[in-house]
Amino acid sequence: VTDDRSMLKLLEMAKAVAYYQARLKRLGVSVRLRTEVTRAMIEKENPDEIIIAAGGRPREMSIPGAEDGQIQVVQGRDVLMGMARPGRKVVVIAGDSGMEGLGVAEFISDAGKSVEVLIPQRRAGQNLEKVTSYHLFYRFKRKGIDLYTRASVERVEGRTVIVNDKSGLGRIDNVDAIVLCLGSVPNDALLKDLNGLGKKVRAVGQCREVGGIYESIRDGLEAGLAV
């Protein structure tokens, strides 16, 4: 039943994407995919106003000892998009306080991997609403996904991850990959590059300030109404 509910939630989100695609087509909005936007391109196009919705980029983390490459260190978003393929035993660092790290952990577990989740906060998914967290942790228990709260990575030694948690230092051996899910930071490189352009520039969503879906949609609506 819980898996059916998750699928229904995904279908509801897909409806929103389909709605916007249909509306953009009906309104004659030109959409260019696989196109990198630069200051030079904008200067050539010479628009009257510019709205930047470049989103956020994943927060990075430096792990002492990981530079020797025996353990793969990748971003959770790259795993979801198929750009990174972690090995058999995976440690997920879920520092986002929400759904990102926990969702990635479940995704990796469903692919047949062994997963252990390290959570810096005192409670897993502390920013999730109760209904979502209840069903999520029920699935975690059924799938054998281990969660460790108030836990952080101290260092890597070969293929061993040294962990510091509320009980002291511990170790996770024979690790193939560490997957980072640390939330977002604003992807504001283009916004900064347009300083001094002499055009009205509006930043919306996570490239302005990291938030959720609601905040990003509200930002976009307000910017659209202001043009």
PDB file of N, CA and C in Angstrom, residues 46-103:
ATOM      1  N   ASN A  46      19.660  40.417 -26.524  1.00  0.00           N
ATOM      2  CA  ASN A  46      19.227  41.760 -26.136  1.00  0.00           C
ATOM      3  C   ASN A  46      17.777  41.789 -25.628  1.00  0.00           C
ATOM      4  N   PRO A  47      17.456  41.029 -24.589  1.00  0.00           N
ATOM      5  CA  PRO A  47      16.085  41.031 -24.060  1.00  0.00           C
ATOM      6  C   PRO A  47      15.794  42.297 -23.271  1.00  0.00           C
ATOM      7  N   ASP A  48      14.513  42.580 -23.099  1.00  0.00           N
ATOM      8  CA  ASP A  48      14.120  43.733 -22.280  1.00  0.00           C
ATOM      9  C   ASP A  48      14.273  43.423 -20.791  1.00  0.00           C
ATOM     10  N   GLU A  49      13.897  42.212 -20.394  1.00  0.00           N
ATOM     11  CA  GLU A  49      14.028  41.792 -19.002  1.00  0.00           C
ATOM     12  C   GLU A  49      14.527  40.357 -18.960  1.00  0.00           C
ATOM     13  N   ILE A  50      15.132  40.003 -17.854  1.00  0.00           N
ATOM     14  CA  ILE A  50      15.715  38.668 -17.694  1.00  0.00           C
ATOM     15  C   ILE A  50      15.237  38.067 -16.383  1.00  0.00           C
ATOM     16  N   ILE A  51      14.717  36.861 -16.456  1.00  0.00           N
ATOM     17  CA  ILE A  51      14.359  36.103 -15.253  1.00  0.00           C
ATOM     18  C   ILE A  51      15.251  34.871 -15.203  1.00  0.00           C
ATOM     19  N   ILE A  52      16.001  34.727 -14.137  1.00  0.00           N
ATOM     20  CA  ILE A  52      16.902  33.586 -13.978  1.00  0.00           C
ATOM     21  C   ILE A  52      16.299  32.612 -12.969  1.00  0.00           C
ATOM     22  N   ALA A  53      16.080  31.392 -13.419  1.00  0.00           N
ATOM     23  CA  ALA A  53      15.588  30.330 -12.542  1.00  0.00           C
ATOM     24  C   ALA A  53      16.524  29.133 -12.693  1.00  0.00           C
ATOM     25  N   ALA A  54      17.775  29.337 -12.304  1.00  0.00           N
ATOM     26  CA  ALA A  54      18.821  28.337 -12.534  1.00  0.00           C
ATOM     27  C   ALA A  54      18.862  27.260 -11.454  1.00  0.00           C
ATOM     28  N   GLY A  55      18.035  27.395 -10.442  1.00  0.00           N
ATOM     29  CA  GLY A  55      17.964  26.371  -9.410  1.00  0.00           C
ATOM     30  C   GLY A  55      19.153  26.386  -8.458  1.00  0.00           C
ATOM     31  N   GLY A  56      19.304  25.291  -7.733  1.00  0.00           N
ATOM     32  CA  GLY A  56      20.416  25.157  -6.799  1.00  0.00           C
ATOM     33  C   GLY A  56      21.377  24.088  -7.284  1.00  0.00           C
ATOM     34  N   ARG A  57      22.555  24.103  -6.741  1.00  0.00           N
ATOM     35  CA  ARG A  57      23.520  23.041  -7.028  1.00  0.00           C
ATOM     36  C   ARG A  57      23.816  22.306  -5.733  1.00  0.00           C
ATOM     37  N   PRO A  58      24.166  21.037  -5.806  1.00  0.00           N
ATOM     38  CA  PRO A  58      24.359  20.264  -4.583  1.00  0.00           C
ATOM     39  C   PRO A  58      25.534  20.767  -3.747  1.00  0.00           C
ATOM     40  N   ARG A  59      25.324  20.799  -2.452  1.00  0.00           N
ATOM     41  CA  ARG A  59      26.387  21.208  -1.539  1.00  0.00           C
ATOM     42  C   ARG A  59      27.503  20.151  -1.528  1.00  0.00           C
ATOM     43  N   GLU A  60      28.729  20.607  -1.539  1.00  0.00           N
ATOM     44  CA  GLU A  60      29.879  19.705  -1.564  1.00  0.00           C
ATOM     45  C   GLU A  60      30.376  19.416  -0.149  1.00  0.00           C
ATOM     46  N   MET A  61      31.245  18.421  -0.034  1.00  0.00           N
ATOM     47  CA  MET A  61      31.837  18.070   1.255  1.00  0.00           C
ATOM     48  C   MET A  61      33.190  17.436   1.012  1.00  0.00           C
ATOM     49  N   SER A  62      34.178  17.865   1.773  1.00  0.00           N
ATOM     50  CA  SER A  62      35.515  17.284   1.688  1.00  0.00           C
ATOM     51  C   SER A  62      35.670  16.233   2.790  1.00  0.00           C
ATOM     52  N   ILE A  63      36.061  15.028   2.407  1.00  0.00           N
ATOM     53  CA  ILE A  63      36.216  13.930   3.358  1.00  0.00           C
ATOM     54  C   ILE A  63      37.678  13.534   3.425  1.00  0.00           C
ATOM     55  N   PRO A  64      38.332  13.729   4.563  1.00  0.00           N
ATOM     56  CA  PRO A  64      39.754  13.358   4.685  1.00  0.00           C
ATOM     57  C   PRO A  64      39.982  11.879   4.361  1.00  0.00           C
ATOM     58  N   GLY A  65      40.967  11.614   3.536  1.00  0.00           N
ATOM     59  CA  GLY A  65      41.312  10.250   3.176  1.00  0.00           C
ATOM     60  C   GLY A  65      40.626   9.742   1.923  1.00  0.00           C
ATOM     61  N   ALA A  66      39.586  10.430   1.477  1.00  0.00           N
ATOM     62  CA  ALA A  66      38.845   9.955   0.301  1.00  0.00           C
ATOM     63  C   ALA A  66      39.575  10.238  -0.998  1.00  0.00           C
ATOM     64  N   GLU A  67      40.594  11.078  -0.931  1.00  0.00           N
ATOM     65  CA  GLU A  67      41.294  11.465  -2.157  1.00  0.00           C
ATOM     66  C   GLU A  67      42.065  10.321  -2.794  1.00  0.00           C
ATOM     67  N   ASP A  68      42.283   9.223  -2.050  1.00  0.00           N
ATOM     68  CA  ASP A  68      43.015   8.109  -2.658  1.00  0.00           C
ATOM     69  C   ASP A  68      42.155   7.317  -3.636  1.00  0.00           C
ATOM     70  N   GLY A  69      40.850   7.572  -3.639  1.00  0.00           N
ATOM     71  CA  GLY A  69      39.976   7.008  -4.662  1.00  0.00           C
ATOM     72  C   GLY A  69      39.516   5.582  -4.453  1.00  0.00           C
ATOM     73  N   GLN A  70      39.852   4.981  -3.315  1.00  0.00           N
ATOM     74  CA  GLN A  70      39.401   3.607  -3.094  1.00  0.00           C
ATOM     75  C   GLN A  70      37.890   3.543  -2.860  1.00  0.00           C
ATOM     76  N   ILE A  71      37.355   4.611  -2.294  1.00  0.00           N
ATOM     77  CA  ILE A  71      35.910   4.728  -2.134  1.00  0.00           C
ATOM     78  C   ILE A  71      35.413   5.833  -3.063  1.00  0.00           C
ATOM     79  N   GLN A  72      34.427   5.523  -3.855  1.00  0.00           N
ATOM     80  CA  GLN A  72      33.831   6.501  -4.770  1.00  0.00           C
ATOM     81  C   GLN A  72      32.990   7.491  -3.961  1.00  0.00           C
ATOM     82  N   VAL A  73      33.162   8.791  -4.183  1.00  0.00           N
ATOM     83  CA  VAL A  73      32.356   9.828  -3.532  1.00  0.00           C
ATOM     84  C   VAL A  73      31.561  10.555  -4.606  1.00  0.00           C
ATOM     85  N   VAL A  74      30.232  10.462  -4.532  1.00  0.00           N
ATOM     86  CA  VAL A  74      29.375  11.019  -5.588  1.00  0.00           C
ATOM     87  C   VAL A  74      28.209  11.766  -4.960  1.00  0.00           C
ATOM     88  N   GLN A  75      27.561  12.568  -5.781  1.00  0.00           N
ATOM     89  CA  GLN A  75      26.367  13.286  -5.352  1.00  0.00           C
ATOM     90  C   GLN A  75      25.123  12.426  -5.553  1.00  0.00           C
ATOM     91  N   GLY A  76      24.170  12.529  -4.621  1.00  0.00           N
ATOM     92  CA  GLY A  76      22.934  11.766  -4.719  1.00  0.00           C
ATOM     93  C   GLY A  76      22.161  12.056  -5.995  1.00  0.00           C
ATOM     94  N   ARG A  77      22.190  13.293  -6.443  1.00  0.00           N
ATOM     95  CA  ARG A  77      21.440  13.663  -7.655  1.00  0.00           C
ATOM     96  C   ARG A  77      22.023  12.970  -8.884  1.00  0.00           C
ATOM     97  N   ASP A  78      23.349  12.780  -8.883  1.00  0.00           N
ATOM     98  CA  ASP A  78      23.975  12.069 -10.000  1.00  0.00           C
ATOM     99  C   ASP A  78      23.558  10.600 -10.000  1.00  0.00           C
ATOM    100  N   VAL A  79      23.365  10.032  -8.816  1.00  0.00           N
ATOM    101  CA  VAL A  79      22.889   8.649  -8.725  1.00  0.00           C
ATOM    102  C   VAL A  79      21.480   8.539  -9.292  1.00  0.00           C
ATOM    103  N   LEU A  80      20.605   9.465  -8.909  1.00  0.00           N
ATOM    104  CA  LEU A  80      19.220   9.428  -9.384  1.00  0.00           C
ATOM    105  C   LEU A  80      19.135   9.580 -10.898  1.00  0.00           C
ATOM    106  N   MET A  81      20.032  10.356 -11.480  1.00  0.00           N
ATOM    107  CA  MET A  81      20.013  10.621 -12.918  1.00  0.00           C
ATOM    108  C   MET A  81      20.805   9.586 -13.718  1.00  0.00           C
ATOM    109  N   GLY A  82      21.374   8.594 -13.032  1.00  0.00           N
ATOM    110  CA  GLY A  82      22.126   7.558 -13.723  1.00  0.00           C
ATOM    111  C   GLY A  82      23.516   7.980 -14.143  1.00  0.00           C
ATOM    112  N   MET A  83      23.990   9.141 -13.657  1.00  0.00           N
ATOM    113  CA  MET A  83      25.322   9.625 -14.017  1.00  0.00           C
ATOM    114  C   MET A  83      26.407   9.020 -13.134  1.00  0.00           C
ATOM    115  N   ALA A  84      26.006   8.442 -11.994  1.00  0.00           N
ATOM    116  CA  ALA A  84      26.939   7.763 -11.093  1.00  0.00           C
ATOM    117  C   ALA A  84      26.304   6.442 -10.674  1.00  0.00           C
ATOM    118  N   ARG A  85      27.111   5.402 -10.636  1.00  0.00           N
ATOM    119  CA  ARG A  85      26.600   4.069 -10.299  1.00  0.00           C
ATOM    120  C   ARG A  85      27.424   3.508  -9.137  1.00  0.00           C
ATOM    121  N   PRO A  86      26.927   3.693  -7.915  1.00  0.00           N
ATOM    122  CA  PRO A  86      27.677   3.198  -6.755  1.00  0.00           C
ATOM    123  C   PRO A  86      27.713   1.675  -6.715  1.00  0.00           C
ATOM    124  N   GLY A  87      28.719   1.144  -6.015  1.00  0.00           N
ATOM    125  CA  GLY A  87      28.890  -0.301  -5.935  1.00  0.00           C
ATOM    126  C   GLY A  87      27.930  -0.981  -4.983  1.00  0.00           C
ATOM    127  N   ARG A  88      28.370  -2.114  -4.457  1.00  0.00           N
ATOM    128  CA  ARG A  88      27.468  -2.981  -3.697  1.00  0.00           C
ATOM    129  C   ARG A  88      27.132  -2.429  -2.314  1.00  0.00           C
ATOM    130  N   LYS A  89      28.133  -1.849  -1.625  1.00  0.00           N
ATOM    131  CA  LYS A  89      27.912  -1.345  -0.275  1.00  0.00           C
ATOM    132  C   LYS A  89      28.069   0.165  -0.262  1.00  0.00           C
ATOM    133  N   VAL A  90      27.024   0.863   0.217  1.00  0.00           N
ATOM    134  CA  VAL A  90      26.954   2.315   0.066  1.00  0.00           C
ATOM    135  C   VAL A  90      26.658   2.974   1.410  1.00  0.00           C
ATOM    136  N   VAL A  91      27.343   4.090   1.671  1.00  0.00           N
ATOM    137  CA  VAL A  91      27.039   4.948   2.814  1.00  0.00           C
ATOM    138  C   VAL A  91      26.446   6.244   2.276  1.00  0.00           C
ATOM    139  N   VAL A  92      25.252   6.574   2.716  1.00  0.00           N
ATOM    140  CA  VAL A  92      24.596   7.819   2.311  1.00  0.00           C
ATOM    141  C   VAL A  92      24.694   8.817   3.455  1.00  0.00           C
ATOM    142  N   ILE A  93      25.214  10.007   3.169  1.00  0.00           N
ATOM    143  CA  ILE A  93      25.229  11.085   4.162  1.00  0.00           C
ATOM    144  C   ILE A  93      24.023  11.972   3.877  1.00  0.00           C
ATOM    145  N   ALA A  94      23.007  11.860   4.719  1.00  0.00           N
ATOM    146  CA  ALA A  94      21.738  12.575   4.510  1.00  0.00           C
ATOM    147  C   ALA A  94      21.702  13.800   5.405  1.00  0.00           C
ATOM    148  N   GLY A  95      22.303  14.880   4.935  1.00  0.00           N
ATOM    149  CA  GLY A  95      22.390  16.084   5.746  1.00  0.00           C
ATOM    150  C   GLY A  95      21.398  17.160   5.382  1.00  0.00           C
ATOM    151  N   ASP A  96      20.412  16.820   4.545  1.00  0.00           N
ATOM    152  CA  ASP A  96      19.490  17.839   4.037  1.00  0.00           C
ATOM    153  C   ASP A  96      18.282  18.060   4.928  1.00  0.00           C
ATOM    154  N   SER A  97      18.067  17.243   5.943  1.00  0.00           N
ATOM    155  CA  SER A  97      16.946  17.336   6.903  1.00  0.00           C
ATOM    156  C   SER A  97      15.593  17.013   6.287  1.00  0.00           C
ATOM    157  N   GLY A  98      15.569  16.650   5.017  1.00  0.00           N
ATOM    158  CA  GLY A  98      14.296  16.391   4.354  1.00  0.00           C
ATOM    159  C   GLY A  98      14.284  15.072   3.621  1.00  0.00           C
ATOM    160  N   MET A  99      13.774  15.112   2.387  1.00  0.00           N
ATOM    161  CA  MET A  99      13.502  13.906   1.632  1.00  0.00           C
ATOM    162  C   MET A  99      14.662  13.481   0.739  1.00  0.00           C
ATOM    163  N   GLU A 100      15.573  14.407   0.415  1.00  0.00           N
ATOM    164  CA  GLU A 100      16.595  14.095  -0.583  1.00  0.00           C
ATOM    165  C   GLU A 100      17.434  12.881  -0.187  1.00  0.00           C
ATOM    166  N   GLY A 101      18.099  12.956   0.971  1.00  0.00           N
ATOM    167  CA  GLY A 101      18.976  11.873   1.376  1.00  0.00           C
ATOM    168  C   GLY A 101      18.246  10.568   1.608  1.00  0.00           C
ATOM    169  N   LEU A 102      17.081  10.646   2.240  1.00  0.00           N
ATOM    170  CA  LEU A 102      16.314   9.436   2.533  1.00  0.00           C
ATOM    171  C   LEU A 102      15.757   8.822   1.257  1.00  0.00           C
ATOM    172  N   GLY A 103      15.307   9.669   0.321  1.00  0.00           N
ATOM    173  CA  GLY A 103      14.807   9.158  -0.955  1.00  0.00           C
ATOM    174  C   GLY A 103      15.898   8.498  -1.773  1.00  0.00           C
TER     175      GLY A 103
END
